Coordinates of C-alpha atoms in Angstrom, one line a residue:
X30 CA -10.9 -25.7 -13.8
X31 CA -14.5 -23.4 -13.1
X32 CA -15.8 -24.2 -16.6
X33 CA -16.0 -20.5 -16.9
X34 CA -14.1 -18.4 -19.4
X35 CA -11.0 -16.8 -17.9
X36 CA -12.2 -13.4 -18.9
X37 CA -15.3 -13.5 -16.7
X38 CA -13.4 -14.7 -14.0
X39 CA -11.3 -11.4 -14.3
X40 CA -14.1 -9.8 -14.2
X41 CA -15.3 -10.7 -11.1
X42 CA -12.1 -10.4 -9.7
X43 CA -11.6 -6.7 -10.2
X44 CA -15.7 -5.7 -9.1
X45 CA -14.5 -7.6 -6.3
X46 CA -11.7 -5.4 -5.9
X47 CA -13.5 -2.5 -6.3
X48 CA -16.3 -3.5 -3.4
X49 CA -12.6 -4.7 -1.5
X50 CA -11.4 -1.0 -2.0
X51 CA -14.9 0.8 -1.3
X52 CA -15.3 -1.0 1.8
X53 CA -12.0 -0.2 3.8
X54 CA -12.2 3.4 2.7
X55 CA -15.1 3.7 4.5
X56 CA -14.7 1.2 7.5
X57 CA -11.1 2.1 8.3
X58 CA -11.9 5.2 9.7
X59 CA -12.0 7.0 13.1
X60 CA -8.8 4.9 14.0
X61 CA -6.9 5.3 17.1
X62 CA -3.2 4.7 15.7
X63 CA -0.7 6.4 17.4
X64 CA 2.6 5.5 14.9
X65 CA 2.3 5.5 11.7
X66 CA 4.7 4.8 9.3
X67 CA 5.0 5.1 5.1
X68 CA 6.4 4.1 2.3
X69 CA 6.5 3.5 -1.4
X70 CA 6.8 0.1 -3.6
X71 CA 7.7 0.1 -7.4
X72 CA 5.7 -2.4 -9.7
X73 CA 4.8 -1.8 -13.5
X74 CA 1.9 -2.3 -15.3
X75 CA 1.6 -3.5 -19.3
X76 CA 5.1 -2.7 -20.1
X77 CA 8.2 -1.3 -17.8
X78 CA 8.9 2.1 -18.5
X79 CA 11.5 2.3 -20.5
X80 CA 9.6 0.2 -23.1
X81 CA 6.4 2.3 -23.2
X82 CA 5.8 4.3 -26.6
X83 CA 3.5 7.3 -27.1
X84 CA 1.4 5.0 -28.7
X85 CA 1.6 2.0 -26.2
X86 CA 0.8 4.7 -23.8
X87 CA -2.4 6.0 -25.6
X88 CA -3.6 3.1 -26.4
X89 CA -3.0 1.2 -22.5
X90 CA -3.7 3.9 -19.7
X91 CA -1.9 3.9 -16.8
X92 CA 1.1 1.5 -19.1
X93 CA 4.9 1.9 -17.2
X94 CA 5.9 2.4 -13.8
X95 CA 3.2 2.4 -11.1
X96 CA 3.8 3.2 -7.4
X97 CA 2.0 1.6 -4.5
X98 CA 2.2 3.9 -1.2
X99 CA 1.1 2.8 1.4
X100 CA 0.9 3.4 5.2
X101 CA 0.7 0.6 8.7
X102 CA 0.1 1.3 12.2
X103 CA 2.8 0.2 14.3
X104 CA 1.2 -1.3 17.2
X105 CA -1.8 -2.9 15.5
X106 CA 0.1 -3.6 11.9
X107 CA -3.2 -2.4 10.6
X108 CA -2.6 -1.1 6.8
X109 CA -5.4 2.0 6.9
X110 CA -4.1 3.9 3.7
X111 CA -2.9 3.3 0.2
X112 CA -2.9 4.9 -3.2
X113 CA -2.0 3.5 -6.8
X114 CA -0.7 6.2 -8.7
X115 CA 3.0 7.9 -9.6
X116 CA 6.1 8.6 -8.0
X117 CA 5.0 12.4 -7.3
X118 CA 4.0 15.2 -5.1
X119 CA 0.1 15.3 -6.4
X120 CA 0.1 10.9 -5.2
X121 CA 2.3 11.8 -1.7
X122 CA -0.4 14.7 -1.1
X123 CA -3.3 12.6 -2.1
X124 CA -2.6 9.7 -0.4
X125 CA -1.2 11.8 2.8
X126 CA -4.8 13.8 3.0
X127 CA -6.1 10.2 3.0
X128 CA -4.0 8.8 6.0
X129 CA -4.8 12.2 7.6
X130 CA -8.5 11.7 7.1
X131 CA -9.0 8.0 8.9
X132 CA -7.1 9.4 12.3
X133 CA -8.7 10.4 15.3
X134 CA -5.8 12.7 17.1
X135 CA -2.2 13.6 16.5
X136 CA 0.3 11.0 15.3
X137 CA 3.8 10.5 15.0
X138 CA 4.7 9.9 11.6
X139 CA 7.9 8.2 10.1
X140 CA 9.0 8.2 6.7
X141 CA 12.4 7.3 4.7
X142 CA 14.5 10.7 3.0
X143 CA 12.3 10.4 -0.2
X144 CA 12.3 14.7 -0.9
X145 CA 8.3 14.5 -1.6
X146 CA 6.9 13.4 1.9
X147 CA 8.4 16.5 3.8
X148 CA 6.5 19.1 1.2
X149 CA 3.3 16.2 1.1
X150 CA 3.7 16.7 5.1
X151 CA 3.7 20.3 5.4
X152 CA 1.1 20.6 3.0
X153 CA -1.8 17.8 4.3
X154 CA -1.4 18.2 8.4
X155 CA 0.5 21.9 8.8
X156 CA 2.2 21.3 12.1
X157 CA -0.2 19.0 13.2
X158 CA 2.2 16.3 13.6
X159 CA 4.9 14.3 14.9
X160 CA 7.2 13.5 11.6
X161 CA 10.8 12.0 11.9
X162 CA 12.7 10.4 9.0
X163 CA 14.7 7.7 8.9
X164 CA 17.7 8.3 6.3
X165 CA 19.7 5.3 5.4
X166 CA 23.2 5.4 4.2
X167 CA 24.4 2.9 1.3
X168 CA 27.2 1.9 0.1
X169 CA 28.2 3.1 -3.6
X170 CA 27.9 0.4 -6.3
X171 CA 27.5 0.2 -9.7
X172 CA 24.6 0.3 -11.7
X173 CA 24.7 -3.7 -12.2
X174 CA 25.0 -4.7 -8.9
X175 CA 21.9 -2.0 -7.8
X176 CA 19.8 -3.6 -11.0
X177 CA 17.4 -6.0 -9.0
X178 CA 18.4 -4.6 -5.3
X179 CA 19.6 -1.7 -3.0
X180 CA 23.4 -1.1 -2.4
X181 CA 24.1 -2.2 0.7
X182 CA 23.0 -0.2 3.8
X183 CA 26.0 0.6 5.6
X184 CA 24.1 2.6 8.2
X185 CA 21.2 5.1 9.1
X186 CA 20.6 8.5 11.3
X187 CA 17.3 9.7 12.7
X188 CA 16.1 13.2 11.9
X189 CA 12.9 15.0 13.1
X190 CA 11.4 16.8 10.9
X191 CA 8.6 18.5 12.4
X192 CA 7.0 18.6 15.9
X193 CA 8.5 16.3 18.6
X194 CA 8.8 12.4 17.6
X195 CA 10.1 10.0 19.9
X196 CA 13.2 9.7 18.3
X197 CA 13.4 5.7 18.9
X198 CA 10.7 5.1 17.5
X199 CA 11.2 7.1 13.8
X200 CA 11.7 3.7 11.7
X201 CA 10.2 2.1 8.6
X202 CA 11.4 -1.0 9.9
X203 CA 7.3 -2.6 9.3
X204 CA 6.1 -1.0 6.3
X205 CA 9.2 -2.1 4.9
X206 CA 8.3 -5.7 5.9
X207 CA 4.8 -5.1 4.7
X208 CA 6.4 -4.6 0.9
X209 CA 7.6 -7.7 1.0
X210 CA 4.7 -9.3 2.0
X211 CA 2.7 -7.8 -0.3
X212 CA 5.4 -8.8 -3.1
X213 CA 5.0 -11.9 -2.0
X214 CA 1.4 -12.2 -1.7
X215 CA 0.5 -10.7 -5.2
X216 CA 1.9 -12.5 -7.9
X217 CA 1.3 -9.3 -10.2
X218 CA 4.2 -7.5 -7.7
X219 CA 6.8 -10.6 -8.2
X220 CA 10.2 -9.8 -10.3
X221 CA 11.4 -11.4 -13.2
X222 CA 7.7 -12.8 -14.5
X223 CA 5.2 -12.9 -17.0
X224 CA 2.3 -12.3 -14.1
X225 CA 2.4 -8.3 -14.1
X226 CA -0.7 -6.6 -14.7
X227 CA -1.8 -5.7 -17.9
X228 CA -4.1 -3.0 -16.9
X229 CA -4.0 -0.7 -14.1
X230 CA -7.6 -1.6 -12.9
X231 CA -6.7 -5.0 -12.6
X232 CA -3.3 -3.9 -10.5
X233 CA -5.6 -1.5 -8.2
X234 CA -8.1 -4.3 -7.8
X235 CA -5.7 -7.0 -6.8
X236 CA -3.7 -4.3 -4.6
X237 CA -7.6 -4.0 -2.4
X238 CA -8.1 -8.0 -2.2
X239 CA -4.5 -8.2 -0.8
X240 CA -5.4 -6.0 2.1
X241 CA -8.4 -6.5 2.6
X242 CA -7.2 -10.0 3.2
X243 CA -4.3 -8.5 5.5
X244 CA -6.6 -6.5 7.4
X245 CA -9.6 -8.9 7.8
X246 CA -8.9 -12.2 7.2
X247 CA -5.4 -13.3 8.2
X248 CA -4.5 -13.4 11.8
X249 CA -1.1 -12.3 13.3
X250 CA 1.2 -14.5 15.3
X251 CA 2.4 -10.9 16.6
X252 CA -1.0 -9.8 17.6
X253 CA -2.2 -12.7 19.3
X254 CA -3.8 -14.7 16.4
X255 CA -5.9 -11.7 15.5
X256 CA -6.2 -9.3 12.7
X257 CA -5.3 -6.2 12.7
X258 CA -8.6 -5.2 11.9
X259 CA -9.4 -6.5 15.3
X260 CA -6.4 -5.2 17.1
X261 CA -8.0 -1.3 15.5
X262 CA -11.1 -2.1 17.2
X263 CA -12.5 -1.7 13.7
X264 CA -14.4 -5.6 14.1
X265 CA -14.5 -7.7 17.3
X266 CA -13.6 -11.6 14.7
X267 CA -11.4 -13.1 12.0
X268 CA -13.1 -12.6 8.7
X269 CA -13.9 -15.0 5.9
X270 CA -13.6 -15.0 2.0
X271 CA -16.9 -15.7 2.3
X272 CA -17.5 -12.1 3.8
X273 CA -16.5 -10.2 1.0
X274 CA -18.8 -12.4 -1.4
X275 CA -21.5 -11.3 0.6
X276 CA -20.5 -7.7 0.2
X277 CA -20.2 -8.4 -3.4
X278 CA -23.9 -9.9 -3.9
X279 CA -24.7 -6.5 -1.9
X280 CA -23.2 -4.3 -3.9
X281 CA -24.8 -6.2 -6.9
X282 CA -28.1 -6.1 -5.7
X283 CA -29.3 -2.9 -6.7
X284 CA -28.3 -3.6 -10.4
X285 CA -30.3 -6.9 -9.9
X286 CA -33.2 -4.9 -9.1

């Protein structure tokens, strides 16, 4: 279709990714979000986990199961955090300390029961916080019917955790959501395809272009017809693709030179 060779087009893609990435970490700061809440989605990259060998592993960093966490303001649906990485305390600390860093003052902070987030918690903000979790019930199945989906949630209970959340609003109700949508909006991310990513700095890179789209470029029926970025006070107008291309030939000026 471009005449180009697919490999350069790649390329591009992920040093766009890259300046995506760079970009937001240092714009979407300062941020006067009052509810944030968090969550994890699965993906895999090369191979799922169960088919990676020590030597597919040596030989394809970052090959198996690869978490996306990631965190949304509830009143401006802005996404200000995420982290590619594992399933584990040292990712829920490091991408914590990285939500913690982009705030301006206390926030209440919901999460589902998943045991890492209340040590992560304790650990990045002390009792600087508001933190209530949101602990679902489901209904036992077996492992056939759970292969593809969650047993069915039969129910759920609010517990706070540390400092005083308003209970009614401990939920993961929109960061939920916000999985889908970015399951939906990355093809890399959809079940039961051929399109995952063979290497994990092509994932990351097409995990930054989704949200910097989110954040910038598409407007919300919810917000008004802005962005979220806009709803933040972080820009005052809808962005274009044609804004990060400029921020790409910036980036790539200095080389030039």
């Amino acid at each position: 279709m471009t005449g180009v060779a697919k490999k350069t087009v790649m390329r591009l893609l992920v040093e766009a990714g890259a300046v995506a990435d760079a970009f937001q970490s240092r714009t979407l700061v300062n941020l006067p979000c009052k509810r944030i809440q968090v969550d994890e989605l699965w993906s895999f990259c090369y191979a799922k986990a169960k088919n990676v060998t020590p030597e597919m592993a040596e030989g394809h960093p970052g090959a198996g199961s690869v978490w996306i966490w990631a965190a949304i303001c509830a009143d401006t649906k802005l996404v200000p955090s995420w982290c590619v990485g594992n399933r584990d305390e040292e990712s829920g600390v490091a991408f914590l300390t990285d939500v913690a860093r982009r705030m301006t003052g206390r926030i209440q902070l919901s999460s589902d029961a998943f045991p890492t987030y209340s040590k992560a918690v304790e650990e990045v903000f002390g009792t600087d916080v508001d933190y209530g979790q949101i602990i679902k019930i489901f209904k036992g199945g077996t492992v056939a019917d759970a292969r593809y989906s969650p047993a069915a949630c039969v129910g759920a209970r609010r517990v706070a955790v540390m400092g005083d959340p308003d209970m009614d609003h401990v939920s993961t109700s929109y960061v939920e959501r916000q999985n889908l949508s970015l399951r939906m909006g990355v093809r890399r991310l959809t079940r039961l395809t051929n399109a995952f990513s063979r290497k994990i700095e092509n994932h990351a890179a097409a995990v930054a272009l989704y949200y910097f789209g989110y954040n910038f470029v598409r407007s919300h029926r919810s917000l008004g017809g802005i962005t979220p970025a806009m709803a933040a006070g972080v820009t005052d107008r809808v962005w274009e693709v044609s804004d990060l291309v400029a921020l790409l030939e910036k980036a790539e000026s200095p080389k030039a030179a």
